[in-house]
Tab-separated table of C-alpha atoms in Angstrom:
chain	number	residue	atom	x	y	z
Q	1	MET	CA	-35.628	-22.431	-8.999
Q	2	ALA	CA	-35.765	-24.835	-11.856
Q	3	ASP	CA	-32.778	-23.720	-13.860
Q	4	ALA	CA	-30.466	-23.452	-10.901
Q	5	ALA	CA	-30.766	-27.096	-9.974
Q	6	ILE	CA	-28.207	-28.059	-7.379
Q	7	SER	CA	-27.366	-31.386	-5.895
Q	8	ALA	CA	-29.134	-32.006	-2.614
Q	9	GLY	CA	-27.041	-33.112	0.292
Q	10	ILE	CA	-26.724	-36.772	1.036
Q	11	ALA	CA	-28.792	-38.099	3.899
Q	12	PRO	CA	-26.723	-41.262	4.296
Q	13	THR	CA	-28.757	-43.115	6.886
Q	14	VAL	CA	-32.140	-42.774	8.507
Q	15	GLY	CA	-32.470	-45.407	11.177
Q	16	GLY	CA	-29.692	-47.329	9.452
Q	17	VAL	CA	-31.421	-46.996	6.078
Q	18	VAL	CA	-29.787	-45.103	3.227
Q	19	ARG	CA	-32.116	-42.641	1.527
Q	20	HIS	CA	-30.380	-40.342	-0.898
Q	21	VAL	CA	-32.136	-38.112	-3.430
Q	22	ALA	CA	-30.834	-35.303	-5.596
Q	23	ILE	CA	-31.609	-33.220	-8.645
Q	24	VAL	CA	-28.264	-32.609	-10.336
Q	25	ASP	CA	-27.140	-30.461	-13.234
Q	26	ARG	CA	-24.108	-32.599	-14.105
Q	27	PRO	CA	-23.669	-36.175	-15.319
Q	28	ILE	CA	-24.906	-38.704	-12.769
Q	29	ASP	CA	-22.123	-40.773	-11.212
Q	30	VAL	CA	-23.818	-44.167	-11.427
Q	31	ALA	CA	-20.994	-46.062	-9.730
Q	32	ARG	CA	-21.110	-43.707	-6.772
Q	33	LEU	CA	-24.909	-43.988	-6.573
Q	34	SER	CA	-24.642	-47.767	-6.569
Q	35	SER	CA	-21.972	-47.670	-3.878
Q	36	LEU	CA	-24.340	-45.699	-1.634
Q	37	VAL	CA	-26.664	-48.702	-1.356
Q	38	GLU	CA	-23.900	-51.255	-0.832
Q	39	ASP	CA	-23.602	-52.778	2.611
Q	40	ASP	CA	-22.249	-55.956	4.157
Q	41	GLY	CA	-25.845	-57.062	4.705
Q	42	VAL	CA	-26.882	-56.379	1.096
Q	43	GLY	CA	-27.155	-59.391	-1.210
Q	44	ALA	CA	-28.860	-57.732	-4.166
Q	45	ILE	CA	-28.532	-54.370	-5.860
Q	46	SER	CA	-30.967	-53.267	-8.537
Q	47	LEU	CA	-30.100	-50.276	-10.686
Q	48	PHE	CA	-32.323	-48.517	-13.172
Q	49	LEU	CA	-31.023	-45.960	-15.645
Q	50	GLY	CA	-33.191	-43.819	-17.863
Q	51	THR	CA	-31.269	-42.753	-20.960
Q	52	VAL	CA	-31.998	-40.343	-23.784
Q	53	ARG	CA	-32.891	-42.336	-26.858
Q	54	ASN	CA	-32.829	-41.258	-30.475
Q	55	PHE	CA	-36.513	-41.529	-31.279
Q	56	HIS	CA	-39.896	-40.918	-29.683
Q	57	ASP	CA	-43.375	-41.139	-31.148
Q	58	GLY	CA	-41.880	-41.843	-34.541
Q	59	ARG	CA	-39.651	-38.770	-34.592
Q	60	ASP	CA	-35.842	-38.607	-34.568
Q	61	VAL	CA	-34.611	-37.059	-31.332
Q	62	ALA	CA	-31.268	-35.254	-30.994
Q	63	GLY	CA	-31.471	-34.349	-27.321
Q	64	ILE	CA	-33.698	-33.364	-24.412
Q	65	ASP	CA	-33.870	-30.362	-22.086
Q	66	TYR	CA	-34.894	-31.460	-18.612
Q	67	GLU	CA	-36.339	-28.856	-16.273
Q	68	ALA	CA	-37.347	-29.333	-12.640
Q	69	TYR	CA	-39.112	-27.366	-9.957
Q	70	GLN	CA	-36.078	-28.166	-7.903
Q	71	PRO	CA	-37.123	-27.892	-4.238
Q	72	MET	CA	-40.476	-29.560	-4.896
Q	73	ALA	CA	-38.921	-32.262	-7.067
Q	74	GLU	CA	-36.498	-33.178	-4.304
Q	75	ARG	CA	-39.297	-33.070	-1.765
Q	76	GLU	CA	-41.436	-35.433	-3.875
Q	77	LEU	CA	-38.474	-37.756	-4.464
Q	78	ARG	CA	-37.757	-37.829	-0.743
Q	79	SER	CA	-41.416	-38.595	-0.110
Q	80	ILE	CA	-41.403	-41.471	-2.639
Q	81	VAL	CA	-38.215	-42.923	-1.184
Q	82	ARG	CA	-39.575	-42.605	2.346
Q	83	GLU	CA	-42.859	-44.347	1.481
Q	84	ILE	CA	-41.144	-47.248	-0.257
Q	85	GLY	CA	-38.400	-47.475	2.344
Q	86	ASP	CA	-40.841	-47.485	5.236
Q	87	ALA	CA	-42.740	-50.366	3.609
Q	88	THR	CA	-39.573	-52.473	3.233
Q	89	PRO	CA	-37.303	-52.804	6.277
Q	90	GLY	CA	-33.617	-52.898	5.369
Q	91	LEU	CA	-34.097	-51.275	1.966
Q	92	ARG	CA	-31.385	-48.822	0.880
Q	93	LEU	CA	-32.398	-46.364	-1.841
Q	94	ALA	CA	-30.575	-43.693	-3.811
Q	95	VAL	CA	-32.115	-41.635	-6.626
Q	96	GLU	CA	-30.744	-38.852	-8.788
Q	97	HIS	CA	-32.389	-37.044	-11.693
Q	98	ARG	CA	-30.409	-34.830	-14.006
Q	99	VAL	CA	-31.599	-31.501	-15.435
Q	100	GLY	CA	-30.242	-29.361	-18.254
Q	101	THR	CA	-29.588	-30.236	-21.873
Q	102	LEU	CA	-28.843	-33.922	-22.479
Q	103	VAL	CA	-27.870	-35.658	-25.694
Q	104	VAL	CA	-28.695	-39.150	-26.942
Q	105	GLY	CA	-27.164	-41.752	-24.606
Q	106	ASP	CA	-26.981	-39.504	-21.545
Q	107	VAL	CA	-28.400	-40.839	-18.275
Q	108	SER	CA	-31.360	-38.696	-17.171
Q	109	VAL	CA	-32.304	-40.641	-14.042
Q	110	ALA	CA	-30.603	-43.298	-11.945
Q	111	ILE	CA	-32.194	-45.363	-9.188
Q	112	ALA	CA	-30.256	-47.749	-6.951
Q	113	ALA	CA	-31.831	-50.151	-4.464
Q	114	GLY	CA	-30.006	-52.507	-2.137
Q	115	HIS	CA	-31.522	-55.209	0.058
Q	116	ALA	CA	-30.571	-58.511	1.645
Q	117	ARG	CA	-32.831	-60.286	-0.870
Q	118	ARG	CA	-33.391	-59.676	-4.551
Q	119	ALA	CA	-37.194	-59.371	-4.704
Q	120	PRO	CA	-37.421	-56.184	-2.590
Q	121	ALA	CA	-34.474	-54.618	-4.440
Q	122	LEU	CA	-36.012	-55.342	-7.855
Q	123	ALA	CA	-39.461	-54.168	-6.775
Q	124	ALA	CA	-38.098	-50.951	-5.298
Q	125	THR	CA	-36.464	-49.638	-8.475
Q	126	GLN	CA	-39.671	-50.251	-10.395
Q	127	LEU	CA	-41.834	-48.564	-7.753
Q	128	VAL	CA	-39.551	-45.531	-7.677
Q	129	ILE	CA	-39.491	-44.995	-11.446
Q	130	GLU	CA	-43.267	-45.400	-11.739
Q	131	ALA	CA	-43.913	-42.940	-8.889
Q	132	LEU	CA	-41.313	-40.511	-10.218
Q	133	LYS	CA	-43.046	-40.407	-13.587
Q	134	GLN	CA	-46.399	-39.831	-11.893
Q	135	ARG	CA	-45.679	-37.088	-9.414
Q	136	VAL	CA	-42.237	-35.501	-9.500
Q	137	PRO	CA	-42.334	-32.019	-11.106
Q	138	ILE	CA	-39.810	-32.551	-13.894
Q	139	TRP	CA	-40.420	-31.764	-17.548
Q	140	LYS	CA	-38.663	-32.531	-20.767
Q	141	ARG	CA	-38.480	-30.711	-24.075
Q	142	GLU	CA	-37.379	-32.908	-26.950
Q	143	HIS	CA	-35.154	-31.557	-29.715
Q	144	TYR	CA	-35.978	-33.196	-33.016
Q	145	LEU	CA	-33.559	-33.598	-35.868
Q	146	ASP	CA	-35.796	-31.355	-38.000
Q	147	GLY	CA	-35.086	-28.498	-35.570
Q	148	GLU	CA	-38.426	-28.423	-33.758
Q	149	ARG	CA	-38.544	-28.520	-29.965
Q	150	ARG	CA	-41.573	-29.654	-27.988
Q	151	TRP	CA	-42.460	-30.171	-24.335
Q	152	VAL	CA	-43.521	-33.775	-23.825
Q	153	ASP	CA	-47.010	-34.238	-22.385
Q	154	PRO	CA	-47.522	-37.890	-21.319
Q	155	THR	CA	-51.181	-37.107	-20.619
Q	156	ALA	CA	-51.870	-35.917	-24.170
W	1	MET	CA	-51.888	-6.640	-3.743
W	2	SER	CA	-50.600	-9.419	-5.972
W	3	LEU	CA	-49.555	-13.040	-5.733
W	4	PRO	CA	-46.431	-14.284	-7.521
W	5	VAL	CA	-47.073	-17.604	-9.295
W	6	LEU	CA	-44.224	-19.749	-10.600
W	7	LEU	CA	-44.476	-21.181	-14.115
W	8	PHE	CA	-42.513	-23.990	-15.722
W	9	ALA	CA	-41.930	-25.674	-19.057
W	10	SER	CA	-44.858	-25.312	-21.488
W	11	TYR	CA	-46.704	-22.939	-19.135
W	12	ALA	CA	-43.673	-20.651	-18.865
W	13	ASP	CA	-43.374	-20.677	-22.653
W	14	ALA	CA	-47.067	-19.828	-23.112
W	15	PHE	CA	-47.011	-16.907	-20.666
W	16	GLY	CA	-43.567	-15.820	-21.832
W	17	THR	CA	-42.312	-15.670	-18.260
W	18	ARG	CA	-41.313	-17.953	-15.399
W	19	ARG	CA	-43.162	-15.878	-12.819
W	20	VAL	CA	-46.409	-13.973	-13.178
W	21	ASP	CA	-47.869	-11.596	-10.601
W	22	VAL	CA	-51.600	-12.229	-10.265
W	23	PRO	CA	-53.632	-9.284	-8.906
W	24	VAL	CA	-55.700	-10.922	-6.145
W	25	ARG	CA	-56.665	-10.035	-2.599
W	26	LEU	CA	-55.289	-12.628	-0.139
W	27	PRO	CA	-56.369	-14.925	1.335
W	28	CYS	CA	-58.119	-16.484	-1.645
W	29	ALA	CA	-58.838	-19.908	-3.064
W	30	VAL	CA	-56.501	-21.638	-5.524
W	31	ARG	CA	-59.318	-21.812	-8.092
W	32	GLU	CA	-59.700	-18.021	-8.063
W	33	VAL	CA	-56.024	-17.631	-8.955
W	34	ILE	CA	-56.392	-20.161	-11.765
W	35	ALA	CA	-59.430	-18.336	-13.131
W	36	MET	CA	-57.497	-15.082	-13.271
W	37	LEU	CA	-54.484	-16.744	-14.905
W	38	ARG	CA	-56.672	-18.280	-17.590
W	39	GLY	CA	-57.825	-14.793	-18.502
W	40	LEU	CA	-54.303	-13.453	-19.012
W	41	PRO	CA	-52.425	-13.548	-22.354
W	42	GLY	CA	-51.145	-17.122	-22.766
W	43	GLY	CA	-53.672	-18.365	-20.212
W	44	SER	CA	-55.499	-20.486	-22.778
W	45	VAL	CA	-52.721	-23.072	-22.376
W	46	LEU	CA	-54.112	-23.909	-18.932
W	47	PRO	CA	-56.686	-26.661	-18.497
W	48	PRO	CA	-59.682	-25.761	-16.296
W	49	ASP	CA	-58.150	-27.687	-13.391
W	50	PRO	CA	-54.350	-27.587	-13.686
W	51	LEU	CA	-52.063	-29.112	-11.075
W	52	VAL	CA	-51.104	-26.536	-8.466
W	53	ALA	CA	-48.493	-26.702	-5.735
W	54	VAL	CA	-48.495	-24.527	-2.636
W	55	ASN	CA	-45.282	-24.589	-0.639
W	56	HIS	CA	-44.062	-27.568	-2.712
W	57	GLU	CA	-47.149	-29.691	-2.131
W	58	PHE	CA	-49.889	-30.550	-4.590
W	59	VAL	CA	-53.161	-28.942	-3.492
W	60	ARG	CA	-56.789	-28.906	-4.628
W	61	GLY	CA	-58.689	-25.933	-5.996
W	62	GLU	CA	-60.532	-25.154	-2.771
W	63	VAL	CA	-57.352	-24.713	-0.723
W	64	THR	CA	-56.788	-21.192	0.581
W	65	ILE	CA	-53.646	-19.271	-0.305
W	66	VAL	CA	-52.270	-16.815	2.218
W	67	ALA	CA	-49.571	-14.162	1.947
W	68	GLY	CA	-46.100	-15.673	1.848
W	69	ASP	CA	-47.189	-18.964	0.233
W	70	GLU	CA	-45.082	-20.180	-2.688
W	71	VAL	CA	-47.552	-20.993	-5.466
W	72	ALA	CA	-46.631	-22.862	-8.638
W	73	LEU	CA	-48.540	-24.194	-11.629
W	74	ILE	CA	-47.393	-27.693	-12.519
W	75	PRO	CA	-47.670	-28.769	-16.185
W	76	PRO	CA	-48.118	-32.497	-16.864
W	77	VAL	CA	-44.916	-34.016	-15.453
W	78	ALA	CA	-42.568	-35.951	-17.735
W	79	GLY	CA	-39.565	-36.980	-15.681
W	80	GLY	CA	-37.599	-40.160	-16.066
R	1	MET	CA	-13.511	-77.484	-16.219
R	2	ALA	CA	-15.024	-75.755	-13.266
R	3	ASP	CA	-11.939	-74.386	-11.564
R	4	ALA	CA	-10.389	-73.064	-14.743
R	5	ALA	CA	-13.235	-70.708	-15.513
R	6	ILE	CA	-12.369	-68.336	-18.296
R	7	SER	CA	-14.258	-65.443	-19.736
R	8	ALA	CA	-16.256	-66.433	-22.780
R	9	GLY	CA	-15.873	-64.332	-25.866
R	10	ILE	CA	-18.266	-61.525	-26.483
R	11	ALA	CA	-20.971	-62.143	-29.036
R	12	PRO	CA	-21.744	-58.452	-29.520
R	13	THR	CA	-24.723	-58.681	-31.797
R	14	VAL	CA	-27.052	-61.355	-33.067
R	15	GLY	CA	-29.420	-59.813	-35.563
R	16	GLY	CA	-28.601	-56.426	-34.074
R	17	VAL	CA	-29.245	-57.702	-30.530
R	18	VAL	CA	-26.466	-57.783	-27.943
R	19	ARG	CA	-26.239	-61.088	-26.121
R	20	HIS	CA	-23.146	-61.412	-23.987
R	21	VAL	CA	-22.594	-64.141	-21.392
R	22	ALA	CA	-19.480	-65.150	-19.495
R	23	ILE	CA	-18.271	-67.052	-16.465
R	24	VAL	CA	-15.302	-65.085	-15.155
R	25	ASP	CA	-12.704	-65.703	-12.475
R	26	ARG	CA	-11.958	-62.032	-11.849
R	27	PRO	CA	-14.019	-59.109	-10.526
R	28	ILE	CA	-16.915	-58.279	-12.842
R	29	ASP	CA	-16.550	-54.922	-14.581
R	30	VAL	CA	-20.096	-53.666	-14.047
R	31	ALA	CA	-19.588	-50.407	-15.947
R	32	ARG	CA	-18.328	-52.311	-18.968
R	33	LEU	CA	-21.233	-54.761	-18.784
R	34	SER	CA	-23.683	-51.871	-18.649
R	35	SER	CA	-22.001	-50.179	-21.606
R	36	LEU	CA	-22.539	-53.349	-23.670
R	37	VAL	CA	-26.299	-52.827	-23.581
R	38	GLU	CA	-26.173	-49.096	-24.290
R	39	ASP	CA	-27.387	-47.936	-27.665
R	40	ASP	CA	-28.800	-44.785	-29.204
R	41	GLY	CA	-32.170	-46.540	-29.339
R	42	VAL	CA	-32.070	-47.590	-25.677
R	43	GLY	CA	-34.140	-45.540	-23.241
R	44	ALA	CA	-33.890	-47.795	-20.190
R	45	ILE	CA	-31.127	-49.896	-18.677
R	46	SER	CA	-31.822	-52.265	-15.822
R	47	LEU	CA	-28.886	-53.710	-13.887
R	48	PHE	CA	-28.987	-56.425	-11.278
R	49	LEU	CA	-26.023	-57.238	-9.054
R	50	GLY	CA	-25.838	-60.196	-6.713
R	51	THR	CA	-23.423	-59.468	-3.876
R	52	VAL	CA	-21.958	-61.589	-1.090
R	53	ARG	CA	-23.663	-60.665	2.146
R	54	ASN	CA	-22.493	-61.244	5.680
R	55	PHE	CA	-25.222	-63.574	6.864
R	56	HIS	CA	-27.364	-66.445	5.607
R	57	ASP	CA	-29.830	-68.678	7.434
R	58	GLY	CA	-28.916	-66.976	10.676
R	59	ARG	CA	-25.167	-67.610	10.356
R	60	ASP	CA	-22.367	-65.070	9.944
R	61	VAL	CA	-20.749	-65.441	6.541
R	62	ALA	CA	-17.149	-64.401	5.804
R	63	GLY	CA	-17.036	-65.363	2.135
R	64	ILE	CA	-18.221	-67.744	-0.571
R	65	ASP	CA	-16.490	-70.114	-2.989
R	66	TYR	CA	-18.333	-70.176	-6.309
R	67	GLU	CA	-17.776	-73.145	-8.592
R	68	ALA	CA	-19.190	-73.666	-12.083
R	69	TYR	CA	-19.339	-76.426	-14.650
R	70	GLN	CA	-17.958	-73.810	-16.957
R	71	PRO	CA	-18.903	-74.897	-20.516
R	72	MET	CA	-22.365	-76.011	-19.443
R	73	ALA	CA	-22.929	-72.903	-17.319
R	74	GLU	CA	-22.142	-70.686	-20.291
R	75	ARG	CA	-24.317	-72.819	-22.524
R	76	GLU	CA	-27.251	-72.527	-20.124
R	77	LEU	CA	-26.697	-68.780	-19.745
R	78	ARG	CA	-26.644	-68.401	-23.513
R	79	SER	CA	-29.838	-70.420	-23.727
R	80	ILE	CA	-31.574	-68.244	-21.100
R	81	VAL	CA	-30.469	-65.049	-22.817
R	82	ARG	CA	-31.587	-66.369	-26.192
R	83	GLU	CA	-35.035	-67.384	-24.924
R	84	ILE	CA	-35.661	-64.017	-23.250
R	85	GLY	CA	-34.129	-62.061	-26.112
R	86	ASP	CA	-36.178	-63.887	-28.729
R	87	ALA	CA	-39.359	-63.070	-26.810
R	88	THR	CA	-38.547	-59.340	-26.675
R	89	PRO	CA	-37.485	-57.635	-29.908
R	90	GLY	CA	-34.855	-54.971	-29.386
R	91	LEU	CA	-33.704	-56.314	-26.017
R	92	ARG	CA	-29.963	-56.120	-25.308
R	93	LEU	CA	-28.691	-58.469	-22.605
R	94	ALA	CA	-25.332	-59.038	-20.941
R	95	VAL	CA	-24.697	-61.465	-18.078
R	96	GLU	CA	-21.554	-62.411	-16.183
R	97	HIS	CA	-21.161	-64.727	-13.210
R	98	ARG	CA	-17.978	-64.834	-11.205
R	99	VAL	CA	-16.357	-67.990	-9.803
R	100	GLY	CA	-13.619	-68.449	-7.230
R	101	THR	CA	-13.386	-67.196	-3.659
R	102	LEU	CA	-15.380	-64.026	-2.983
R	103	VAL	CA	-15.568	-61.971	0.183
R	104	VAL	CA	-18.457	-59.995	1.637
R	105	GLY	CA	-19.440	-57.172	-0.727
R	106	ASP	CA	-18.039	-58.785	-3.869
R	107	VAL	CA	-20.316	-58.957	-6.917
R	108	SER	CA	-21.035	-62.599	-7.803
R	109	VAL	CA	-23.377	-62.000	-10.733
R	110	ALA	CA	-24.239	-58.999	-12.884
R	111	ILE	CA	-27.089	-58.748	-15.374
R	112	ALA	CA	-27.614	-55.774	-17.698
R	113	ALA	CA	-30.659	-55.278	-19.899
R	114	GLY	CA	-31.253	-52.413	-22.296
R	115	HIS	CA	-34.435	-51.629	-24.212
R	116	ALA	CA	-36.232	-48.669	-25.753
R	117	ARG	CA	-38.830	-48.879	-22.956
R	118	ARG	CA	-38.432	-49.551	-19.254
R	119	ALA	CA	-40.882	-52.413	-18.739
R	120	PRO	CA	-39.040	-54.936	-20.940
R	121	ALA	CA	-35.668	-53.918	-19.463
R	122	LEU	CA	-36.906	-54.337	-15.887
R	123	ALA	CA	-38.636	-57.624	-16.652
R	124	ALA	CA	-35.578	-59.043	-18.394
R	125	THR	CA	-33.181	-58.704	-15.462
R	126	GLN	CA	-35.680	-60.424	-13.200
R	127	LEU	CA	-36.310	-63.247	-15.678
R	128	VAL	CA	-32.573	-63.835	-16.114
R	129	ILE	CA	-31.769	-64.004	-12.404
R	130	GLU	CA	-34.698	-66.350	-11.704
R	131	ALA	CA	-33.734	-68.677	-14.560
R	132	LEU	CA	-30.062	-68.539	-13.623
R	133	LYS	CA	-30.861	-69.672	-10.102
R	134	GLN	CA	-33.014	-72.503	-11.448
R	135	ARG	CA	-30.848	-74.087	-14.109
R	136	VAL	CA	-27.285	-72.799	-14.443
R	137	PRO	CA	-24.775	-75.282	-12.987
R	138	ILE	CA	-23.065	-73.036	-10.455
R	139	TRP	CA	-22.573	-73.869	-6.789
R	140	LYS	CA	-21.535	-71.948	-3.733
R	141	ARG	CA	-19.795	-72.978	-0.525
R	142	GLU	CA	-20.245	-70.525	2.302
R	143	HIS	CA	-17.445	-69.809	4.755
R	144	TYR	CA	-18.849	-69.084	8.192
R	145	LEU	CA	-17.117	-66.978	10.799
R	146	ASP	CA	-16.903	-70.052	13.042
R	147	GLY	CA	-14.646	-71.706	10.446
R	148	GLU	CA	-17.162	-74.166	8.988
R	149	ARG	CA	-17.720	-74.337	5.226
R	150	ARG	CA	-20.829	-75.745	3.623
R	151	TRP	CA	-22.210	-76.138	0.109
R	152	VAL	CA	-25.532	-74.330	-0.132
R	153	ASP	CA	-28.473	-76.500	-1.194
R	154	PRO	CA	-31.479	-74.313	-2.057
R	155	THR	CA	-33.626	-77.449	-2.397
R	156	ALA	CA	-32.927	-78.647	1.153
S	1	MET	CA	-14.528	-100.412	-20.367
S	2	SER	CA	-15.343	-97.459	-18.167
S	3	LEU	CA	-17.178	-94.146	-18.348
S	4	PRO	CA	-15.655	-90.995	-16.850
S	5	VAL	CA	-18.238	-88.987	-14.880
S	6	LEU	CA	-17.593	-85.407	-13.790
S	7	LEU	CA	-18.419	-84.402	-10.216
S	8	PHE	CA	-18.809	-80.951	-8.693
S	9	ALA	CA	-19.238	-79.199	-5.371
S	10	SER	CA	-20.811	-81.406	-2.673
S	11	TYR	CA	-20.693	-84.482	-4.920
S	12	ALA	CA	-16.983	-84.008	-5.590
S	13	ASP	CA	-16.397	-83.634	-1.856
S	14	ALA	CA	-18.375	-86.793	-1.058
S	15	PHE	CA	-16.546	-88.935	-3.613
S	16	GLY	CA	-13.223	-87.254	-2.863
S	17	THR	CA	-12.622	-86.666	-6.549
S	18	ARG	CA	-13.796	-84.457	-9.399
S	19	ARG	CA	-13.927	-87.344	-11.858
S	20	VAL	CA	-14.851	-90.962	-11.241
S	21	ASP	CA	-14.481	-93.795	-13.755
S	22	VAL	CA	-17.602	-95.948	-13.682
S	23	PRO	CA	-17.109	-99.539	-14.935
S	24	VAL	CA	-19.991	-99.923	-17.396
S	25	ARG	CA	-20.424	-101.380	-20.862
S	26	LEU	CA	-21.526	-98.714	-23.348
S	27	PRO	CA	-24.043	-97.863	-24.583
S	28	CYS	CA	-26.061	-97.841	-21.369
S	29	ALA	CA	-28.824	-95.834	-19.736
S	30	VAL	CA	-28.118	-92.870	-17.470
S	31	ARG	CA	-29.962	-94.583	-14.634
S	32	GLU	CA	-27.598	-97.567	-14.753
S	33	VAL	CA	-24.631	-95.247	-14.267
S	34	ILE	CA	-26.368	-93.579	-11.346
S	35	ALA	CA	-27.109	-96.938	-9.745
S	36	MET	CA	-23.443	-97.909	-9.947
S	37	LEU	CA	-22.306	-94.536	-8.573
S	38	ARG	CA	-24.660	-94.846	-5.606
S	39	GLY	CA	-22.949	-98.108	-4.712
S	40	LEU	CA	-19.465	-96.563	-4.628
S	41	PRO	CA	-17.847	-95.052	-1.504
S	42	GLY	CA	-19.405	-91.588	-1.097
S	43	GLY	CA	-22.332	-92.577	-3.307
S	44	SER	CA	-24.836	-92.236	-0.487
S	45	VAL	CA	-24.708	-88.465	-1.072
S	46	LEU	CA	-26.648	-88.980	-4.310
S	47	PRO	CA	-30.426	-88.845	-4.358
S	48	PRO	CA	-32.143	-91.670	-6.280
S	49	ASP	CA	-32.706	-89.362	-9.238
S	50	PRO	CA	-29.914	-86.758	-9.347
S	51	LEU	CA	-29.620	-84.180	-12.111
S	52	VAL	CA	-27.419	-85.478	-14.922
S	53	ALA	CA	-25.964	-83.640	-17.887
S	54	VAL	CA	-24.763	-85.325	-21.067
S	55	ASN	CA	-22.745	-83.111	-23.381
S	56	HIS	CA	-23.742	-80.048	-21.311
S	57	GLU	CA	-27.473	-80.723	-21.500
S	58	PHE	CA	-29.759	-81.908	-18.735
S	59	VAL	CA	-31.078	-85.418	-19.545
S	60	ARG	CA	-33.505	-87.919	-18.041
S	61	GLY	CA	-32.606	-91.318	-16.610
S	62	GLU	CA	-33.710	-93.292	-19.644
S	63	VAL	CA	-31.367	-91.476	-22.026
S	64	THR	CA	-28.645	-93.654	-23.529
S	65	ILE	CA	-24.992	-92.790	-23.043
S	66	VAL	CA	-22.562	-93.689	-25.812
S	67	ALA	CA	-18.779	-93.679	-25.929
S	68	GLY	CA	-17.349	-90.162	-26.105
S	69	ASP	CA	-20.242	-88.508	-24.275
S	70	GLU	CA	-19.320	-86.023	-21.533
S	71	VAL	CA	-21.333	-87.070	-18.496
S	72	ALA	CA	-21.667	-84.958	-15.351
S	73	LEU	CA	-23.645	-85.207	-12.136
S	74	ILE	CA	-25.183	-81.857	-11.217
S	75	PRO	CA	-25.743	-81.145	-7.520
S	76	PRO	CA	-28.582	-78.739	-6.659
S	77	VAL	CA	-27.527	-75.488	-8.300
S	78	ALA	CA	-26.976	-72.375	-6.206
S	79	GLY	CA	-25.779	-69.626	-8.508
S	80	GLY	CA	-26.567	-65.969	-8.177
């Protein structure tokens, strides 16, 4: 269930390709995530970090609650990583999204992509974050400095 | 006979629960379950065609739900 | 001079914008570089790492010597960072390139970009690495497993 | 009178030095310095129009070099 988000196991290699996804309820270890996509054949690593910032839509933000439909979120992440990985031979991908209550500056999502060349690595992080925002069942409730809390609806 | 439906985020807040038991006879179509939910207290938060997942996959309104399926209503996602 | 590459000082903020560049002769501290572009107003951090890989043009590579015309390389890096930063208000950029003898897996270049939104952060890392490869006076000599060493000429 | 010119990477290897003193009378044009360098031992490594930096800035062949300028020949760059 959503509140009991637990780290998924690592699936280190699938046909030699790293594909790791997890929903975690603790701080994301970015260095470890990056190390998962390292390899002697990798010449480029692209990392993307989403962080909690102190304003949104003109309001001062103190923090964010992230909630996930955990098994489905991991399933969708795995599906995204599989689609992008299958389209790019040699791509190594690792993605973690954090849930729970985060404060300004905390990392909410981290995406690491490793490839022999830089263009596929750079493209992969962008494709993953765009797809994640489209289809992974994760929600956020912003805490404003004035005390109000509101679920964010990007479609509104 | 009833079908448990999982609720999250703004939907859970509106219904005041994270799981609602919908009184339907299975099998039935997803859209029938949505119609019943919209009639319950808090159901006005739902759009006419909300995102629904069955067994962790997005499905369309005409899909049939059978006993044992895990059904969830998915509010507009906002990850990242 | 090239062989005596020394870390340039940090220029933490220029009009509130972080712009750090350095040519360094020690391992790049990626976590520190990333932290330079963090800020309460930053919602997205994009990191790019160039790493030494074990093959190039069909040959097995054991390591790479990187050489820089140090003062000019830092000047060009500063110029690139200024151009991209000036075009994107609120962008925070930090770039370091390592010189000396690196082995497979070592990070040769690290670029960190922070911005309120993800698109400018992602675009910035790509713009920096492309410009760096075009105009920053840095050279690399590959060491092949067969013992040969050769300066890489991307224009050849 | 001579002008020190800095060499790097493949150019330094070809000339066997990281700094060559070119016997020219200053001021003179960049292209004159290049012409003299191409005639020196190792100079065949240079293309007719190599990249040149004066005081850490790329310049064109017609630019004039004066005493005190820092002149460098820039082989094809390969950073990253």
